[in-house]
């Protein structure tokens, strides 16, 4: 079914040509450096033809399948008798596989692991997923972050990072190392727990670029004296309405990044055209599949499936992310043939009336209301069917009528149950323990 919202934000119209995504020349240089058939080629300024990417991906897919079959205990068992099948017929890898067999994915000794990340899975009793990173894996993420940041980060500018920050190889610290290579002065604030402190940090540091979760950025946008020029939204859903809110309040330009911890955080980032996120295609192979696992053509919505084609230590082959998205058709306005993806967030649930219910649509509707400061939404279901939606909401004026108006808007969202129980609270009482990627309690 076609998603509720099709709109994507775009840059203001300008007679200037949109610059090509920096991922394009970065990948073009890697083609020359890393693949034998390009050994005699001169350094490329950009990717000349999509066939160059597809030839490299074919080689990388074959290599990672062979490598995983030989050295990963999990894939030795999973792919043993099927690795010679067409790629689209190979079995999927699921988050539950990671939770149950994390160590068995490794193809290297545990002594080579530099960082382990534990991720909770859906359900209170489900075992957590564990993802492992070598120094080489972390350096690859840093390289991608550095390249992606050049889309909107001039050398020697100031960057404030409101992402996980304390540990040496956290997202914040990897971004800091990437920004340092651009000569930037960087503040790693960490995820925001005290919004007053975050506002003071921006006013004191006065960054040109801010990186953070969309909901947290919306909470502080317009409340600082200093206004950043660019905001990178990452690790969270960024519907059109929240991007408009941040852009209007800060008079800035927002960019979107899509990534998963399982894939080394970095995956795809918008260029100046802001019409989909360009994929780092020498590291990841992206498919879109329907609920039955059938690969869908470009332009159709389905589940994002990712293969880490250049991560030898902890391969993931046809990993079902649980995220809904599509591969955009045609060439990007920036001119790069790199694939672009558009992501809506977690896969929809079965909604009231038999249709689909997307958290993305609920978020987009609520963030589009100027009186909404922040909220939480929780579904109560009978089996697979949602019976009640609980809304905890903070509104600007603090009047009950605005809560009721919010409920009226929610009832217009496809799949939302007719029974909505709303509770008005103070803004300070709403805390998000993690990115708002799924329905909260």
Tab-separated table of C-alpha atoms in Angstrom:
chain	number	residue	atom	x	y	z
A	1	UNK	CA	0.000	0.000	0.000
A	2	UNK	CA	1.249	3.494	-0.828
A	3	UNK	CA	2.424	5.358	2.302
A	4	UNK	CA	0.263	8.157	3.660
A	5	UNK	CA	2.857	10.874	2.946
A	6	UNK	CA	4.772	11.345	-0.268
A	7	UNK	CA	6.153	14.829	0.315
A	8	UNK	CA	9.883	15.361	0.737
A	9	UNK	CA	11.376	18.683	1.792
A	10	UNK	CA	13.648	20.374	-0.697
A	11	UNK	CA	16.009	23.290	-0.920
A	12	UNK	CA	14.660	26.643	-1.968
A	13	UNK	CA	14.673	27.082	-5.717
A	14	UNK	CA	17.974	28.441	-7.006
A	15	UNK	CA	19.477	29.033	-10.439
A	16	UNK	CA	22.750	27.483	-9.219
A	17	UNK	CA	23.547	23.913	-10.196
A	18	UNK	CA	23.214	21.388	-7.370
A	19	UNK	CA	26.697	20.056	-6.494
A	20	UNK	CA	27.232	16.338	-6.846
A	21	UNK	CA	27.175	14.283	-3.660
A	22	UNK	CA	30.721	13.971	-2.220
A	23	UNK	CA	30.094	10.209	-2.004
A	24	UNK	CA	30.394	10.071	-5.791
A	25	UNK	CA	34.062	11.144	-6.179
A	26	UNK	CA	34.924	9.284	-2.962
A	27	UNK	CA	33.578	6.026	-4.381
A	28	UNK	CA	35.095	6.758	-7.787
A	29	UNK	CA	38.511	7.011	-6.129
A	30	UNK	CA	37.922	3.761	-4.283
A	31	UNK	CA	37.033	1.991	-7.535
A	32	UNK	CA	40.449	2.871	-8.921
A	33	UNK	CA	42.259	1.979	-5.701
A	34	UNK	CA	40.499	-1.229	-4.679
A	35	UNK	CA	39.584	-3.098	-7.861
A	36	UNK	CA	42.106	-4.765	-10.160
A	37	UNK	CA	40.310	-3.958	-13.403
A	38	UNK	CA	40.690	-0.237	-12.619
A	39	UNK	CA	44.373	-0.521	-11.752
A	40	UNK	CA	45.543	1.095	-14.980
A	41	UNK	CA	42.874	3.776	-14.955
A	42	UNK	CA	43.569	7.382	-14.195
A	43	UNK	CA	42.113	8.812	-11.004
A	44	UNK	CA	38.419	9.425	-11.567
A	45	UNK	CA	36.757	12.699	-10.612
A	46	UNK	CA	33.372	10.972	-10.413
A	47	UNK	CA	31.492	7.782	-11.307
A	48	UNK	CA	31.091	7.743	-15.068
A	49	UNK	CA	28.509	5.000	-15.380
A	50	UNK	CA	26.324	2.942	-13.040
A	51	UNK	CA	27.745	-0.238	-14.595
A	52	UNK	CA	31.022	0.511	-12.770
A	53	UNK	CA	29.234	0.210	-9.428
A	54	UNK	CA	27.287	-2.887	-10.419
A	55	UNK	CA	30.416	-4.705	-11.599
A	56	UNK	CA	32.171	-3.931	-8.322
A	57	UNK	CA	29.147	-5.000	-6.281
A	58	UNK	CA	28.897	-8.301	-8.141
A	59	UNK	CA	32.508	-9.056	-7.223
A	60	UNK	CA	32.032	-7.941	-3.586
A	61	UNK	CA	28.866	-10.002	-3.173
A	62	UNK	CA	30.587	-13.122	-4.459
A	63	UNK	CA	33.575	-12.483	-2.192
A	64	UNK	CA	31.576	-11.894	1.006
A	65	UNK	CA	29.397	-14.968	0.449
A	66	UNK	CA	32.470	-17.159	-0.056
A	67	UNK	CA	34.252	-15.586	2.924
A	68	UNK	CA	31.249	-15.909	5.241
A	69	UNK	CA	30.633	-19.507	4.178
A	70	UNK	CA	34.211	-20.412	5.067
A	71	UNK	CA	34.898	-18.411	8.229
A	72	UNK	CA	31.595	-17.489	9.920
A	73	UNK	CA	30.143	-20.440	11.884
A	74	UNK	CA	26.646	-19.003	11.448
A	75	UNK	CA	26.887	-18.648	7.667
A	76	UNK	CA	28.824	-21.875	7.251
A	77	UNK	CA	25.701	-23.590	8.517
A	78	UNK	CA	23.184	-21.222	6.856
A	79	UNK	CA	24.782	-21.084	3.405
A	80	UNK	CA	26.558	-24.412	3.266
A	81	UNK	CA	24.420	-25.999	0.560
A	82	UNK	CA	22.862	-22.908	-1.005
A	83	UNK	CA	25.680	-20.411	-1.541
A	84	UNK	CA	25.720	-21.122	-5.297
A	85	UNK	CA	22.072	-20.135	-5.707
A	86	UNK	CA	21.228	-16.770	-7.293
A	87	UNK	CA	21.720	-14.046	-4.691
A	88	UNK	CA	17.997	-13.214	-4.566
A	89	UNK	CA	17.284	-16.810	-3.527
A	90	UNK	CA	19.720	-16.914	-0.603
A	91	UNK	CA	18.095	-17.110	2.838
A	92	UNK	CA	17.509	-13.922	4.828
A	93	UNK	CA	19.225	-13.018	8.075
A	94	UNK	CA	16.914	-11.754	10.826
A	95	UNK	CA	17.479	-9.650	13.963
A	96	UNK	CA	16.557	-12.745	15.973
A	97	UNK	CA	19.563	-14.507	14.414
A	98	UNK	CA	21.842	-11.804	15.781
A	99	UNK	CA	20.247	-12.077	19.202
A	100	UNK	CA	20.627	-15.854	19.304
A	101	UNK	CA	23.966	-16.317	17.509
A	102	UNK	CA	25.890	-13.033	17.660
A	103	UNK	CA	29.357	-14.487	18.248
A	104	UNK	CA	28.857	-17.093	15.525
A	105	UNK	CA	28.696	-14.336	12.875
A	106	UNK	CA	32.325	-13.418	13.548
A	107	UNK	CA	34.981	-14.442	11.054
A	108	UNK	CA	37.870	-13.159	13.209
A	109	UNK	CA	39.196	-13.850	16.690
A	110	UNK	CA	37.485	-12.041	19.543
A	111	UNK	CA	40.884	-10.518	20.352
A	112	UNK	CA	40.514	-8.397	17.206
A	113	UNK	CA	37.240	-6.858	18.384
A	114	UNK	CA	37.545	-3.244	19.506
A	115	UNK	CA	33.940	-2.445	20.371
A	116	UNK	CA	30.804	-4.451	21.182
A	117	UNK	CA	27.380	-2.796	21.045
A	118	UNK	CA	24.373	-4.383	22.718
A	119	UNK	CA	20.976	-3.526	21.254
A	120	UNK	CA	17.626	-4.341	22.822
A	121	UNK	CA	15.118	-6.155	20.648
A	122	UNK	CA	11.362	-5.770	20.609
A	123	UNK	CA	9.597	-7.372	23.541
A	124	UNK	CA	10.688	-7.333	27.159
A	125	UNK	CA	11.842	-10.971	27.217
A	126	UNK	CA	13.695	-11.064	23.904
A	127	UNK	CA	17.487	-11.455	24.185
A	128	UNK	CA	19.522	-8.424	23.069
A	129	UNK	CA	21.444	-8.254	19.823
A	130	UNK	CA	25.220	-7.890	20.009
A	131	UNK	CA	27.188	-6.292	17.189
A	132	UNK	CA	30.983	-6.474	16.970
A	133	UNK	CA	33.448	-3.996	15.472
A	134	UNK	CA	37.150	-4.226	14.664
A	135	UNK	CA	39.429	-1.198	14.343
A	136	UNK	CA	39.108	-1.542	10.558
A	137	UNK	CA	35.303	-1.436	10.805
A	138	UNK	CA	35.384	1.731	12.909
A	139	UNK	CA	37.850	3.382	10.538
A	140	UNK	CA	35.534	2.622	7.593
A	141	UNK	CA	32.682	4.339	9.442
A	142	UNK	CA	34.893	7.332	10.156
A	143	UNK	CA	35.816	7.597	6.474
A	144	UNK	CA	32.150	7.615	5.475
A	145	UNK	CA	31.251	10.159	8.140
A	146	UNK	CA	34.024	12.456	6.980
A	147	UNK	CA	32.931	12.201	3.359
A	148	UNK	CA	29.243	12.689	4.142
A	149	UNK	CA	29.885	15.682	6.395
A	150	UNK	CA	31.590	17.563	3.562
A	151	UNK	CA	28.128	17.882	1.950
A	152	UNK	CA	27.423	20.813	4.261
A	153	UNK	CA	30.492	21.282	6.482
A	154	UNK	CA	33.154	23.757	5.319
A	155	UNK	CA	36.720	23.064	6.487
A	156	UNK	CA	37.661	24.616	9.838
A	157	UNK	CA	34.062	25.291	10.862
A	158	UNK	CA	32.445	24.436	14.212
A	159	UNK	CA	30.394	21.259	14.662
A	160	UNK	CA	28.239	20.367	17.694
A	161	UNK	CA	27.291	16.703	18.058
A	162	UNK	CA	24.280	15.697	20.151
A	163	UNK	CA	24.755	11.959	19.798
A	164	UNK	CA	26.080	9.209	22.061
A	165	UNK	CA	29.377	10.598	23.229
A	166	UNK	CA	31.271	9.301	26.291
A	167	UNK	CA	32.964	6.105	25.098
A	168	UNK	CA	36.087	6.340	22.881
A	169	UNK	CA	34.406	4.710	19.851
A	170	UNK	CA	30.891	6.103	20.263
A	171	UNK	CA	29.083	7.692	17.317
A	172	UNK	CA	29.941	11.096	18.743
A	173	UNK	CA	33.643	10.342	19.027
A	174	UNK	CA	33.820	8.798	15.549
A	175	UNK	CA	32.095	11.905	14.156
A	176	UNK	CA	34.562	14.059	16.070
A	177	UNK	CA	37.516	12.215	14.536
A	178	UNK	CA	35.931	12.564	11.094
A	179	UNK	CA	35.335	16.297	11.604
A	180	UNK	CA	38.873	16.809	12.885
A	181	UNK	CA	40.145	15.526	9.545
A	182	UNK	CA	38.255	18.468	7.999
A	183	UNK	CA	40.005	20.839	10.391
A	184	UNK	CA	36.792	21.438	12.332
A	185	UNK	CA	36.472	22.359	15.998
A	186	UNK	CA	34.015	19.871	17.464
A	187	UNK	CA	31.903	19.711	20.605
A	188	UNK	CA	30.535	16.272	21.542
A	189	UNK	CA	27.664	17.064	23.905
A	190	UNK	CA	26.099	13.602	23.923
A	191	UNK	CA	22.404	12.739	23.814
A	192	UNK	CA	20.345	15.472	25.439
A	193	UNK	CA	19.065	14.819	28.960
A	194	UNK	CA	19.009	18.444	30.109
A	195	UNK	CA	17.629	20.710	27.396
A	196	UNK	CA	18.658	23.912	29.194
A	197	UNK	CA	22.273	22.712	29.156
A	198	UNK	CA	22.025	21.893	25.447
A	199	UNK	CA	20.690	25.374	24.658
A	200	UNK	CA	23.520	26.989	26.626
A	201	UNK	CA	26.062	24.771	24.861
A	202	UNK	CA	24.914	25.946	21.435
A	203	UNK	CA	24.914	29.606	22.450
A	204	UNK	CA	28.404	29.293	23.976
A	205	UNK	CA	29.958	27.211	21.179
A	206	UNK	CA	28.081	28.825	18.258
A	207	UNK	CA	28.373	25.913	15.778
A	208	UNK	CA	27.806	26.220	12.056
A	209	UNK	CA	26.685	22.558	11.936
A	210	UNK	CA	24.648	20.616	14.482
A	211	UNK	CA	24.146	16.826	14.444
A	212	UNK	CA	21.400	15.177	16.487
A	213	UNK	CA	18.138	13.266	16.831
A	214	UNK	CA	15.219	14.951	15.108
A	215	UNK	CA	12.914	15.076	18.163
A	216	UNK	CA	15.684	16.460	20.366
A	217	UNK	CA	16.604	19.077	17.785
A	218	UNK	CA	12.937	20.098	17.555
A	219	UNK	CA	12.899	20.627	21.323
A	220	UNK	CA	15.742	23.182	21.232
A	221	UNK	CA	15.248	24.767	17.788
A	222	UNK	CA	14.183	28.397	18.140
A	223	UNK	CA	15.156	28.504	21.829
A	224	UNK	CA	18.812	29.372	21.261
A	225	UNK	CA	20.154	32.827	20.489
A	226	UNK	CA	22.627	31.305	18.027
A	227	UNK	CA	21.217	29.660	14.907
A	228	UNK	CA	23.212	26.951	13.116
A	229	UNK	CA	23.262	27.007	9.326
A	230	UNK	CA	22.991	23.239	8.864
A	231	UNK	CA	21.464	20.421	10.924
A	232	UNK	CA	22.116	16.743	10.232
A	233	UNK	CA	19.290	14.539	11.523
A	234	UNK	CA	20.359	10.982	12.274
A	235	UNK	CA	19.399	7.805	14.163
A	236	UNK	CA	15.716	8.773	14.211
A	237	UNK	CA	12.732	9.343	11.964
A	238	UNK	CA	12.699	12.757	10.299
A	239	UNK	CA	9.266	13.319	8.756
A	240	UNK	CA	8.720	16.381	6.595
A	241	UNK	CA	6.859	18.273	9.317
A	242	UNK	CA	9.662	18.051	11.883
A	243	UNK	CA	12.204	19.141	9.284
A	244	UNK	CA	10.068	22.162	8.403
A	245	UNK	CA	9.746	23.017	12.089
A	246	UNK	CA	13.497	22.918	12.696
A	247	UNK	CA	14.221	24.838	9.504
A	248	UNK	CA	11.666	27.547	10.265
A	249	UNK	CA	12.721	28.040	13.875
A	250	UNK	CA	16.449	28.031	13.205
A	251	UNK	CA	16.362	29.422	9.647
A	252	UNK	CA	18.655	26.552	8.677
A	253	UNK	CA	18.832	23.668	6.205
A	254	UNK	CA	18.348	20.107	7.447
A	255	UNK	CA	19.889	16.973	5.973
A	256	UNK	CA	18.915	13.387	6.669
A	257	UNK	CA	21.123	10.375	7.348
A	258	UNK	CA	20.057	6.735	7.492
A	259	UNK	CA	22.117	4.144	9.289
A	260	UNK	CA	21.954	1.081	11.509
A	261	UNK	CA	24.286	-0.048	14.259
A	262	UNK	CA	24.282	-3.465	12.584
A	263	UNK	CA	25.795	-1.956	9.430
A	264	UNK	CA	28.383	0.198	11.195
A	265	UNK	CA	26.033	3.178	11.706
A	266	UNK	CA	26.729	4.820	8.354
A	267	UNK	CA	24.557	3.768	5.437
A	268	UNK	CA	23.214	6.624	3.321
A	269	UNK	CA	23.101	10.428	3.439
A	270	UNK	CA	21.374	13.200	1.523
A	271	UNK	CA	23.170	15.468	-0.905
A	272	UNK	CA	22.310	19.130	-1.510
A	273	UNK	CA	19.315	18.098	-3.612
A	274	UNK	CA	17.775	16.471	-0.503
A	275	UNK	CA	15.779	14.019	-2.557
A	276	UNK	CA	16.714	10.725	-0.955
A	277	UNK	CA	19.836	9.438	0.778
A	278	UNK	CA	22.753	8.270	-1.401
A	279	UNK	CA	23.942	4.782	-0.397
A	280	UNK	CA	27.633	3.969	0.123
A	281	UNK	CA	27.411	1.253	-2.469
A	282	UNK	CA	30.890	-0.232	-2.154
A	283	UNK	CA	30.067	-1.189	1.433
A	284	UNK	CA	26.366	-2.006	1.335
A	285	UNK	CA	24.046	-3.747	-1.078
A	286	UNK	CA	20.424	-2.672	-0.609
A	287	UNK	CA	17.282	-4.568	-1.616
A	288	UNK	CA	13.612	-3.815	-1.013
A	289	UNK	CA	11.378	-6.843	-0.440
A	290	UNK	CA	7.677	-7.401	0.149
A	291	UNK	CA	6.211	-9.266	3.122
A	292	UNK	CA	6.828	-12.568	1.323
A	293	UNK	CA	10.494	-11.777	0.667
A	294	UNK	CA	10.080	-11.048	-3.040
A	295	UNK	CA	12.494	-8.405	-4.314
A	296	UNK	CA	10.623	-5.302	-5.448
A	297	UNK	CA	11.560	-3.004	-8.323
A	298	UNK	CA	12.896	0.494	-7.720
A	299	UNK	CA	10.195	2.921	-6.666
A	300	UNK	CA	8.079	0.414	-4.715
A	301	UNK	CA	7.794	0.497	-0.918
A	302	UNK	CA	8.795	-2.517	1.159
A	303	UNK	CA	11.249	-3.707	3.794
A	304	UNK	CA	14.868	-2.590	3.523
A	305	UNK	CA	17.275	-5.542	3.295
A	306	UNK	CA	21.005	-4.901	3.597
A	307	UNK	CA	24.124	-6.941	2.850
A	308	UNK	CA	27.438	-5.669	4.223
A	309	UNK	CA	29.506	-6.469	1.158
A	310	UNK	CA	32.813	-5.039	2.401
A	311	UNK	CA	32.766	-5.864	6.108
A	312	UNK	CA	34.796	-9.017	6.430
A	313	UNK	CA	34.863	-9.400	10.230
A	314	UNK	CA	31.123	-9.466	10.917
A	315	UNK	CA	29.217	-10.059	7.666
A	316	UNK	CA	25.474	-9.691	7.381
A	317	UNK	CA	23.921	-11.258	4.290
A	318	UNK	CA	20.400	-10.218	3.283
A	319	UNK	CA	19.694	-8.732	6.715
A	320	UNK	CA	16.042	-7.752	7.168
A	321	UNK	CA	16.142	-4.406	8.916
A	322	UNK	CA	12.465	-4.082	9.819
A	323	UNK	CA	12.507	-0.606	8.235
A	324	UNK	CA	10.184	0.508	5.457
A	325	UNK	CA	11.646	2.267	2.452
A	326	UNK	CA	12.149	2.348	-1.273
A	327	UNK	CA	14.931	2.807	-3.794
A	328	UNK	CA	14.206	5.959	-5.750
A	329	UNK	CA	14.043	5.785	-9.510
A	330	UNK	CA	16.040	7.854	-11.976
A	331	UNK	CA	19.220	9.837	-11.480
A	332	UNK	CA	19.482	12.297	-8.597
A	333	UNK	CA	19.296	16.001	-9.535
A	334	UNK	CA	22.915	16.238	-8.357
A	335	UNK	CA	23.873	13.990	-11.290
A	336	UNK	CA	25.268	10.995	-9.392
A	337	UNK	CA	24.175	7.490	-10.452
A	338	UNK	CA	24.542	6.233	-6.857
A	339	UNK	CA	21.320	4.659	-5.595
A	340	UNK	CA	19.148	6.717	-3.275
A	341	UNK	CA	16.796	5.422	-0.633
A	342	UNK	CA	13.846	7.018	1.114
A	343	UNK	CA	13.045	5.617	4.563
A	344	UNK	CA	9.799	5.938	6.521
A	345	UNK	CA	10.874	4.193	9.735
A	346	UNK	CA	9.696	0.877	11.128
A	347	UNK	CA	7.424	-1.332	9.061
A	348	UNK	CA	3.725	-0.493	9.494
A	349	UNK	CA	1.445	-2.379	11.813
A	350	UNK	CA	-1.983	-3.645	10.865
A	351	UNK	CA	-4.237	-0.702	11.577
A	352	UNK	CA	-7.877	-0.182	12.407
A	353	UNK	CA	-10.117	-0.928	9.450
A	354	UNK	CA	-7.597	-3.362	7.972
A	355	UNK	CA	-5.238	-0.768	6.530
A	356	UNK	CA	-1.639	0.001	7.472
A	357	UNK	CA	-0.721	2.087	10.515
A	358	UNK	CA	2.635	3.839	10.369
A	359	UNK	CA	4.284	5.564	13.300
A	360	UNK	CA	5.839	7.827	10.657
A	361	UNK	CA	2.399	9.133	9.675
A	362	UNK	CA	1.450	9.737	13.308
A	363	UNK	CA	4.712	11.618	13.917
A	364	UNK	CA	4.302	13.647	10.730
A	365	UNK	CA	0.760	14.664	11.696
A	366	UNK	CA	1.640	15.699	15.254
A	367	UNK	CA	4.854	17.573	14.458
A	368	UNK	CA	2.896	19.541	11.878
A	369	UNK	CA	0.802	21.122	14.661
A	370	UNK	CA	2.423	24.369	15.859
A	371	UNK	CA	1.163	23.987	19.431
A	372	UNK	CA	2.729	20.546	19.940
A	373	UNK	CA	6.002	20.690	21.915
A	374	UNK	CA	6.633	16.931	22.246
A	375	UNK	CA	4.742	13.685	22.723
A	376	UNK	CA	4.786	9.937	23.235
A	377	UNK	CA	2.451	7.458	21.560
A	378	UNK	CA	1.678	3.917	22.673
A	379	UNK	CA	-0.615	1.310	21.123
A	380	UNK	CA	-2.721	-1.180	23.008
A	381	UNK	CA	-3.582	-4.119	20.775
A	382	UNK	CA	-5.894	-7.105	20.863
A	383	UNK	CA	-3.844	-9.640	18.954
A	384	UNK	CA	-2.579	-7.803	15.881
A	385	UNK	CA	-5.295	-5.139	15.833
A	386	UNK	CA	-4.756	-1.841	17.684
A	387	UNK	CA	-7.703	-1.070	19.980
A	388	UNK	CA	-6.514	2.088	21.716
A	389	UNK	CA	-3.856	4.710	21.155
A	390	UNK	CA	-2.446	6.458	24.220
A	391	UNK	CA	-1.077	9.959	23.604
A	392	UNK	CA	1.043	11.763	26.168
A	393	UNK	CA	1.451	15.317	24.901
A	394	UNK	CA	2.941	18.657	25.896
A	395	UNK	CA	1.384	21.704	24.238
A	396	UNK	CA	2.600	25.290	24.092
A	397	UNK	CA	-0.430	27.043	25.530
A	398	UNK	CA	-1.269	24.386	28.087
A	399	UNK	CA	-4.982	24.416	27.249
A	400	UNK	CA	-7.071	21.290	27.014
A	401	UNK	CA	-8.650	22.434	23.743
A	402	UNK	CA	-5.293	22.049	21.966
A	403	UNK	CA	-5.022	18.470	23.150
A	404	UNK	CA	-8.462	17.768	21.738
A	405	UNK	CA	-7.479	19.384	18.438
A	406	UNK	CA	-4.424	17.096	18.330
A	407	UNK	CA	-6.653	14.065	18.864
A	408	UNK	CA	-8.929	15.205	16.022
A	409	UNK	CA	-5.913	15.418	13.703
A	410	UNK	CA	-4.725	11.960	14.757
A	411	UNK	CA	-8.088	10.452	13.893
A	412	UNK	CA	-7.492	11.487	10.273
A	413	UNK	CA	-4.330	9.346	10.051
A	414	UNK	CA	-5.018	6.014	8.305
A	415	UNK	CA	-5.095	3.005	10.614
A	416	UNK	CA	-5.348	4.935	13.891
A	417	UNK	CA	-7.947	3.358	16.219
A	418	UNK	CA	-11.010	5.464	16.985
A	419	UNK	CA	-10.346	5.291	20.724
A	420	UNK	CA	-7.563	7.736	21.593
A	421	UNK	CA	-6.744	8.439	25.234
A	422	UNK	CA	-4.823	11.696	25.570
A	423	UNK	CA	-2.990	13.038	28.613
A	424	UNK	CA	-1.626	16.571	28.772
A	425	UNK	CA	1.675	16.874	30.656
A	426	UNK	CA	4.447	19.415	31.116
A	427	UNK	CA	7.228	19.422	28.541
A	428	UNK	CA	9.849	18.641	31.189
A	429	UNK	CA	8.084	15.393	32.082
A	430	UNK	CA	8.538	13.894	28.591
A	431	UNK	CA	11.772	11.949	28.303
A	432	UNK	CA	12.878	9.701	25.442
A	433	UNK	CA	15.341	7.032	26.525
A	434	UNK	CA	16.339	6.284	22.943
A	435	UNK	CA	15.568	7.458	19.388
A	436	UNK	CA	11.838	7.437	18.597
A	437	UNK	CA	12.094	4.662	16.019
A	438	UNK	CA	9.156	2.686	17.349
A	439	UNK	CA	6.006	3.037	19.410
A	440	UNK	CA	6.808	4.091	22.965
A	441	UNK	CA	5.312	3.221	26.299
